[in-house]
């Protein structure tokens, strides 16, 4: 029986992926997840360690589209 993979969208932050996953780059190479069972994938596009989040979203003031629309009223 497969374990469940859970993906959470952090407010104006990364996608948190929890569970037994494998991740491949654009060439199909398997990426080393370092044995972690939770990874954060960049959603803002500014990470220097893509596809992983490196926290840059906070420094650049990233606002997800739905949150930016909410703020503009
Ligand atoms: S979402 Fe964190 S660096 Fe892009």
mmCIF file of C-alpha atoms and ligand atoms in Angstrom:
data_model
loop_
_atom_site.group_PDB
_atom_site.id
_atom_site.type_symbol
_atom_site.label_atom_id
_atom_site.label_comp_id
_atom_site.label_asym_id
_atom_site.label_seq_id
_atom_site.Cartn_x
_atom_site.Cartn_y
_atom_site.Cartn_z
ATOM 1 C CA UNK A 1 0.000 0.000 0.000
ATOM 2 C CA UNK A 2 1.489 3.334 -1.071
ATOM 3 C CA UNK A 3 1.924 6.121 1.450
ATOM 4 C CA UNK A 4 0.176 9.367 0.835
ATOM 5 C CA UNK A 5 2.073 12.321 -0.576
ATOM 6 C CA UNK A 6 0.884 15.642 0.790
ATOM 7 C CA UNK A 7 1.502 18.922 -1.022
ATOM 8 C CA UNK A 8 0.824 22.168 0.826
ATOM 9 C CA UNK A 9 0.990 25.627 -0.684
ATOM 10 C CA UNK A 10 2.613 28.050 1.739
ATOM 11 C CA UNK A 11 1.171 31.577 1.676
ATOM 12 C CA UNK A 12 3.423 33.491 -0.756
ATOM 13 C CA UNK A 13 6.012 30.776 -0.263
ATOM 14 C CA UNK A 14 7.028 27.367 -1.543
ATOM 15 C CA UNK A 15 5.178 24.160 -2.184
ATOM 16 C CA UNK A 16 5.859 21.812 0.719
ATOM 17 C CA UNK A 17 5.916 18.196 -0.443
ATOM 18 C CA UNK A 18 5.724 15.539 2.264
ATOM 19 C CA UNK A 19 5.900 11.848 1.579
ATOM 20 C CA UNK A 20 7.757 9.258 -0.423
ATOM 21 C CA UNK A 21 8.606 11.117 -3.631
ATOM 22 C CA UNK A 22 11.344 11.081 -6.219
ATOM 23 C CA UNK A 23 12.255 14.195 -8.186
ATOM 24 C CA UNK A 24 13.853 14.408 -11.640
ATOM 25 C CA UNK A 25 15.332 17.404 -13.428
ATOM 26 C CA UNK A 26 14.429 18.491 -16.939
ATOM 27 C CA UNK A 27 16.813 15.923 -18.414
ATOM 28 C CA UNK A 28 15.345 13.074 -16.391
ATOM 29 C CA UNK A 29 18.194 12.872 -13.901
ATOM 30 C CA UNK A 30 17.187 11.808 -10.417
ATOM 31 C CA UNK A 31 17.805 14.598 -7.903
ATOM 32 C CA UNK A 32 19.278 13.758 -4.508
ATOM 33 C CA UNK A 33 16.798 14.694 -1.795
ATOM 34 C CA UNK A 34 19.281 13.857 0.935
ATOM 35 C CA UNK A 35 16.924 11.373 2.547
ATOM 36 C CA UNK A 36 14.450 14.108 3.465
ATOM 37 C CA UNK A 37 10.785 13.218 3.641
ATOM 38 C CA UNK A 38 9.756 16.863 3.255
ATOM 39 C CA UNK A 39 11.015 19.154 0.529
ATOM 40 C CA UNK A 40 10.166 22.757 -0.350
ATOM 41 C CA UNK A 41 9.847 23.565 -4.035
ATOM 42 C CA UNK A 42 10.287 27.148 -5.200
ATOM 43 C CA UNK A 43 7.131 28.885 -6.383
ATOM 44 C CA UNK A 44 8.514 32.413 -6.768
ATOM 45 C CA UNK A 45 11.148 31.637 -9.401
ATOM 46 C CA UNK A 46 13.954 33.454 -7.559
ATOM 47 C CA UNK A 47 15.652 30.593 -5.721
ATOM 48 C CA UNK A 48 19.320 30.038 -6.489
ATOM 49 C CA UNK A 49 18.856 26.343 -5.705
ATOM 50 C CA UNK A 50 15.905 25.573 -8.018
ATOM 51 C CA UNK A 51 13.825 23.569 -7.946
ATOM 52 C CA UNK A 52 14.200 23.900 -4.194
ATOM 53 C CA UNK A 53 13.215 26.924 -2.141
ATOM 54 C CA UNK A 54 16.159 28.734 -0.543
ATOM 55 C CA UNK A 55 14.125 31.371 1.307
ATOM 56 C CA UNK A 56 14.633 34.104 -1.300
ATOM 57 C CA UNK A 57 10.851 34.543 -1.607
ATOM 58 C CA UNK A 58 10.898 36.348 1.741
ATOM 59 C CA UNK A 59 13.747 38.662 0.727
ATOM 60 C CA UNK A 60 12.074 39.727 -2.537
ATOM 61 C CA UNK A 61 8.614 40.138 -1.020
ATOM 62 C CA UNK A 62 7.054 37.505 -3.268
ATOM 63 C CA UNK A 63 3.262 37.638 -3.329
ATOM 64 C CA UNK A 64 1.396 34.761 -4.940
ATOM 65 C CA UNK A 65 -1.041 35.942 -7.623
ATOM 66 C CA UNK A 66 -4.119 35.130 -5.567
ATOM 67 C CA UNK A 67 -2.710 36.965 -2.566
ATOM 68 C CA UNK A 68 -1.610 39.974 -4.649
ATOM 69 C CA UNK A 69 -5.121 40.224 -6.125
ATOM 70 C CA UNK A 70 -6.622 40.055 -2.642
ATOM 71 C CA UNK A 71 -4.325 42.854 -1.435
ATOM 72 C CA UNK A 72 -5.157 45.124 -4.380
ATOM 73 C CA UNK A 73 -8.814 44.777 -3.547
HETATM 74 S S1 LIG B 1 9.462 30.036 -3.054
HETATM 75 FE FE1 LIG B 1 11.127 30.178 -1.715
HETATM 76 S S2 LIG B 1 12.750 30.885 -2.934
HETATM 77 FE FE2 LIG B 1 11.082 30.730 -4.296
#
